[in-house]
mmCIF file with all atom_site columns, C-alpha atoms in Angstrom:
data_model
loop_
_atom_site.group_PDB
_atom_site.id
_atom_site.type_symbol
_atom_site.label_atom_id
_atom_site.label_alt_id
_atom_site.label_comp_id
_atom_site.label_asym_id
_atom_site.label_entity_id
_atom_site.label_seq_id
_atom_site.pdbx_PDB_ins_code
_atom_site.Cartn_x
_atom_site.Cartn_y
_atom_site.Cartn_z
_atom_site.occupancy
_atom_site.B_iso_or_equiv
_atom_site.pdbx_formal_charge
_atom_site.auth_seq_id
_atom_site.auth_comp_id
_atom_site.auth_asym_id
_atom_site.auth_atom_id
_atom_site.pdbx_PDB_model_num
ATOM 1  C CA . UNK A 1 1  ? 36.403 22.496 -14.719 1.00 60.00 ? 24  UNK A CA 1
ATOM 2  C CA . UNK A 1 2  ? 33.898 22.058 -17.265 1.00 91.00 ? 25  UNK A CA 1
ATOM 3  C CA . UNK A 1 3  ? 32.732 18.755 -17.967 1.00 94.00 ? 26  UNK A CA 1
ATOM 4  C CA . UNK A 1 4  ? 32.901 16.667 -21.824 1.00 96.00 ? 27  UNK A CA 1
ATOM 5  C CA . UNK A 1 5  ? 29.590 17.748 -23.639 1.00 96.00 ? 28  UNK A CA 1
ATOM 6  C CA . UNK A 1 6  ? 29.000 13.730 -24.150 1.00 96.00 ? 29  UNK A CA 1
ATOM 7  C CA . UNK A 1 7  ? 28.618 13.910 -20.011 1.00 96.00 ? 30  UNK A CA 1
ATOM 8  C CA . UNK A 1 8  ? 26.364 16.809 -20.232 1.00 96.00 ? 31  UNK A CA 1
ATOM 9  C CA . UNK A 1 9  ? 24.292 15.651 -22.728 1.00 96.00 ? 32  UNK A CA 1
ATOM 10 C CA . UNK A 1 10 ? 23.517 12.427 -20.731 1.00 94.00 ? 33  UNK A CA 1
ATOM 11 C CA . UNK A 1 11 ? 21.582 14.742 -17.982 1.00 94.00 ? 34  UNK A CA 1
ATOM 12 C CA . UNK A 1 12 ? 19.659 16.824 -20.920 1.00 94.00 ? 35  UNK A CA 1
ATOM 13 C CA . UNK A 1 13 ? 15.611 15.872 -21.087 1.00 96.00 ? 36  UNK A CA 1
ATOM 14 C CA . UNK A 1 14 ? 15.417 15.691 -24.626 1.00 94.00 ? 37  UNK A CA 1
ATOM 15 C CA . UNK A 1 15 ? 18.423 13.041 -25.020 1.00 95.00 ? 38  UNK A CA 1
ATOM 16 C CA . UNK A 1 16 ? 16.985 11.346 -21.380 1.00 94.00 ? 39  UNK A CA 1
ATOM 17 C CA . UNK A 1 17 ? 12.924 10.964 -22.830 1.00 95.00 ? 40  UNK A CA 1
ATOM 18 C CA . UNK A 1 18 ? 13.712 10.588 -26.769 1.00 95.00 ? 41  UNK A CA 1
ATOM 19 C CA . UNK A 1 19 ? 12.487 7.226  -28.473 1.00 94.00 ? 42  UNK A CA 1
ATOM 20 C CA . UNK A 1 20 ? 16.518 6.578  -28.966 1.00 95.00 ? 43  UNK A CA 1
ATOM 21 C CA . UNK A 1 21 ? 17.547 7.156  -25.276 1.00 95.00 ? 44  UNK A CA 1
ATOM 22 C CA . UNK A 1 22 ? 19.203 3.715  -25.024 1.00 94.00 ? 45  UNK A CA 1
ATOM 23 C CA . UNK A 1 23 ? 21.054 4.686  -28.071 1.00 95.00 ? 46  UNK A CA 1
ATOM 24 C CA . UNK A 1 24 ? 21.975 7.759  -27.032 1.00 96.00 ? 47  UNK A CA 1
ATOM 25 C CA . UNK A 1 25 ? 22.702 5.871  -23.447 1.00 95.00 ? 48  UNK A CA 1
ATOM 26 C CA . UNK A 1 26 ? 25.598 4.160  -25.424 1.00 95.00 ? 49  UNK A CA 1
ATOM 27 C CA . UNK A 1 27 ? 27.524 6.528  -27.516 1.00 96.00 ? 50  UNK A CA 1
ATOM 28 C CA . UNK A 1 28 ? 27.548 8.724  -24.861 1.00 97.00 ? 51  UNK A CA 1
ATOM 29 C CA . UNK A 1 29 ? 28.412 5.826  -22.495 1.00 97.00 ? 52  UNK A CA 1
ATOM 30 C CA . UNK A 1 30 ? 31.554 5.411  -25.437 1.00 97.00 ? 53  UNK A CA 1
ATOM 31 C CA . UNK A 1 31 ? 32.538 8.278  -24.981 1.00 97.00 ? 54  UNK A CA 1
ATOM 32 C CA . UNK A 1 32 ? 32.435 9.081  -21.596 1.00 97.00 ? 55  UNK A CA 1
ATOM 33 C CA . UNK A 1 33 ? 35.237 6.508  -21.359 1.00 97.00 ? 56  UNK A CA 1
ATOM 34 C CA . UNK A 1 34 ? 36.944 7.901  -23.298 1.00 97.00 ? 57  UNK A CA 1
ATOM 35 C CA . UNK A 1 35 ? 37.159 11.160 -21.576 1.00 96.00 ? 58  UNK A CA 1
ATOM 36 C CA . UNK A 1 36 ? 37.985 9.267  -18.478 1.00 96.00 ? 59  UNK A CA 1
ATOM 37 C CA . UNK A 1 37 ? 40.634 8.000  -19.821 1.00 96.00 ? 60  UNK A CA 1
ATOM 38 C CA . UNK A 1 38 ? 41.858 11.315 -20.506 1.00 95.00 ? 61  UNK A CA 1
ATOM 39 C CA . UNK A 1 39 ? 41.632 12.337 -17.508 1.00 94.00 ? 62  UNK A CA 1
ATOM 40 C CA . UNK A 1 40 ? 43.447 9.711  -15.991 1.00 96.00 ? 63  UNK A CA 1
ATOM 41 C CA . UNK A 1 41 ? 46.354 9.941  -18.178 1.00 96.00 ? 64  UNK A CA 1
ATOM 42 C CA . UNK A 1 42 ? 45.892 8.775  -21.819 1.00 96.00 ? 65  UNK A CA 1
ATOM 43 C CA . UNK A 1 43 ? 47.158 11.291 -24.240 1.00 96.00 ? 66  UNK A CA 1
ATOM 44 C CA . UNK A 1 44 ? 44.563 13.969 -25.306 1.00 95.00 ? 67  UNK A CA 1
ATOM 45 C CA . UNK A 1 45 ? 45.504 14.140 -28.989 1.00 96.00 ? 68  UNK A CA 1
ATOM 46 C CA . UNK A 1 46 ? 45.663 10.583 -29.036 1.00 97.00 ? 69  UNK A CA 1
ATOM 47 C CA . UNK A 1 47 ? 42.146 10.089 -27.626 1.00 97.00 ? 70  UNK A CA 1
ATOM 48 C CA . UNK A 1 48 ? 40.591 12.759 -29.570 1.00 96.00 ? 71  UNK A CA 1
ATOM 49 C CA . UNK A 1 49 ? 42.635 10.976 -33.384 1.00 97.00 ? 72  UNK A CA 1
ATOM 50 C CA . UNK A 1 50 ? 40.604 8.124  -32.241 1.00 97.00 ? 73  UNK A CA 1
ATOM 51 C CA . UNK A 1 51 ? 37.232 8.925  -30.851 1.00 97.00 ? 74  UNK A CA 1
ATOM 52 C CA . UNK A 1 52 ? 37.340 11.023 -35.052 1.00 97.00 ? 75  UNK A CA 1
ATOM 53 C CA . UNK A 1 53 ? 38.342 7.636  -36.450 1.00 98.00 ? 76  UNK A CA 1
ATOM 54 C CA . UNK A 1 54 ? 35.509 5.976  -34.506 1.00 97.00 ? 77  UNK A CA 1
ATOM 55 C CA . UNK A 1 55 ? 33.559 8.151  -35.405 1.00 98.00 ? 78  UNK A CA 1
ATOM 56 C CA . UNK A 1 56 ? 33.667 8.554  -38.852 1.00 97.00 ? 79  UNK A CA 1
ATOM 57 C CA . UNK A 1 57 ? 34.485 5.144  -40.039 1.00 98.00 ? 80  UNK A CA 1
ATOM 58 C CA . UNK A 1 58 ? 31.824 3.246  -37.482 1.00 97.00 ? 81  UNK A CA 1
ATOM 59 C CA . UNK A 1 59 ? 29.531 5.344  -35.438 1.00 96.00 ? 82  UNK A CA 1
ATOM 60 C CA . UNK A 1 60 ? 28.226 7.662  -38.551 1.00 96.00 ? 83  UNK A CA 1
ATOM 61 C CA . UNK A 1 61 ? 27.671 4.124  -40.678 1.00 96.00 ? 84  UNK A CA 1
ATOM 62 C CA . UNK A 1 62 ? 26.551 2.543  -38.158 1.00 94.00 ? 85  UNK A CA 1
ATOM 63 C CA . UNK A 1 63 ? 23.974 5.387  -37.186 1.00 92.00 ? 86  UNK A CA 1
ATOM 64 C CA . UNK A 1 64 ? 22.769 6.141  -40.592 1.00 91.00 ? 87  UNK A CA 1
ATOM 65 C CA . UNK A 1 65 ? 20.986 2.244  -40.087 1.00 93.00 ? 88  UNK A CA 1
ATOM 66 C CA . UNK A 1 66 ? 18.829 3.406  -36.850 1.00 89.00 ? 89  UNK A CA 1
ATOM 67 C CA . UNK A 1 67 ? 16.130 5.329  -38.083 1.00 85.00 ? 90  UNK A CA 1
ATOM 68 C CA . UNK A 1 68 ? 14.954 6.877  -34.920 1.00 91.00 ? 91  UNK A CA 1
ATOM 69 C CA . UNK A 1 69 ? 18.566 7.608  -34.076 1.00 95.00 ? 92  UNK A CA 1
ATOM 70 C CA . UNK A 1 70 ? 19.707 9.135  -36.909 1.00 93.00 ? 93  UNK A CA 1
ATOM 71 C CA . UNK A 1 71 ? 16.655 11.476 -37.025 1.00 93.00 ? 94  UNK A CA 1
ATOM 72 C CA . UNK A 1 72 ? 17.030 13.046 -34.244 1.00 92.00 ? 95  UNK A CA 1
ATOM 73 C CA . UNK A 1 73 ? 21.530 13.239 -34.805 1.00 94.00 ? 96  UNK A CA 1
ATOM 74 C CA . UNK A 1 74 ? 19.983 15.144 -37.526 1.00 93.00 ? 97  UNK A CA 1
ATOM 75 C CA . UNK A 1 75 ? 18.729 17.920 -34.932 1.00 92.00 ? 98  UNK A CA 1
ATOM 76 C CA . UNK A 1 76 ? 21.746 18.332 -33.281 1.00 93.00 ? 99  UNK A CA 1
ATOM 77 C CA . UNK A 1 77 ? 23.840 18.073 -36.386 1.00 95.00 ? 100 UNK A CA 1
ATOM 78 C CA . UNK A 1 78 ? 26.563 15.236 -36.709 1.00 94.00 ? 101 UNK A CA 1
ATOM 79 C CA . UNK A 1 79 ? 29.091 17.197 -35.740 1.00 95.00 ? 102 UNK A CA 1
ATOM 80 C CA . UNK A 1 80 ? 28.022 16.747 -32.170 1.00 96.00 ? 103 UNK A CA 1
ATOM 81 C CA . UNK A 1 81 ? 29.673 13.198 -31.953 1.00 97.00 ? 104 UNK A CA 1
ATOM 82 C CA . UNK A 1 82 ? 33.391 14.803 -33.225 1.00 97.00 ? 105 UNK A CA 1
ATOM 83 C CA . UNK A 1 83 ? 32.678 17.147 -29.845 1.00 97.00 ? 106 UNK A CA 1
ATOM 84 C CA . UNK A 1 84 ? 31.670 14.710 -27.497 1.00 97.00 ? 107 UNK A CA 1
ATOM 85 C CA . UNK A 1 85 ? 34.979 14.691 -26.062 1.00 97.00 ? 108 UNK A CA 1
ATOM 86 C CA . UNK A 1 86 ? 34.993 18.106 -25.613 1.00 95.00 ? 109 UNK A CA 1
ATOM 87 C CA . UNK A 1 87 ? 34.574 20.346 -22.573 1.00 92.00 ? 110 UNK A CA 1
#
């Protein structure tokens, strides 16, 4: 099966060389585990109500304060974090 986009992001050259890899490194990282978890069990639905909550409420704040982050969230759309869990 397909794998979570936040896994196949983690292997794409412009996330691997941008100025924000670490960054990147750790909300994909995040989510990742999350997505793990799935797959070992935890409730889909559940996991996906959260990783939005995260999202919204901490990661989007919290990303709006990195400048070199947020610029380049800006190319991909914030959206993007919502899918990470998704394959």
């Amino acid at each position: 099966s397909q794998k979570p986009l936040g896994e196949r992001m983690e292997t794409m050259p412009p996330i691997q060389k941008s100025p924000a890899a670490g960054t990147w490194t750790a909300v994909l990282g995040l989510a990742n585990r999350v997505s793990k978890a799935v797959e070992n069990g935890y409730p889909s639905q559940q996991a996906k109500d959260a990783w939005h909550d995260y999202v919204a409420n901490s990661l989007l704040p919290w990303a709006k304060e990195q400048p070199g982050f947020q610029q380049e969230l800006n190319k991909y759309g914030e959206k993007v974090l919502y899918s990470l869990l998704d394959k």
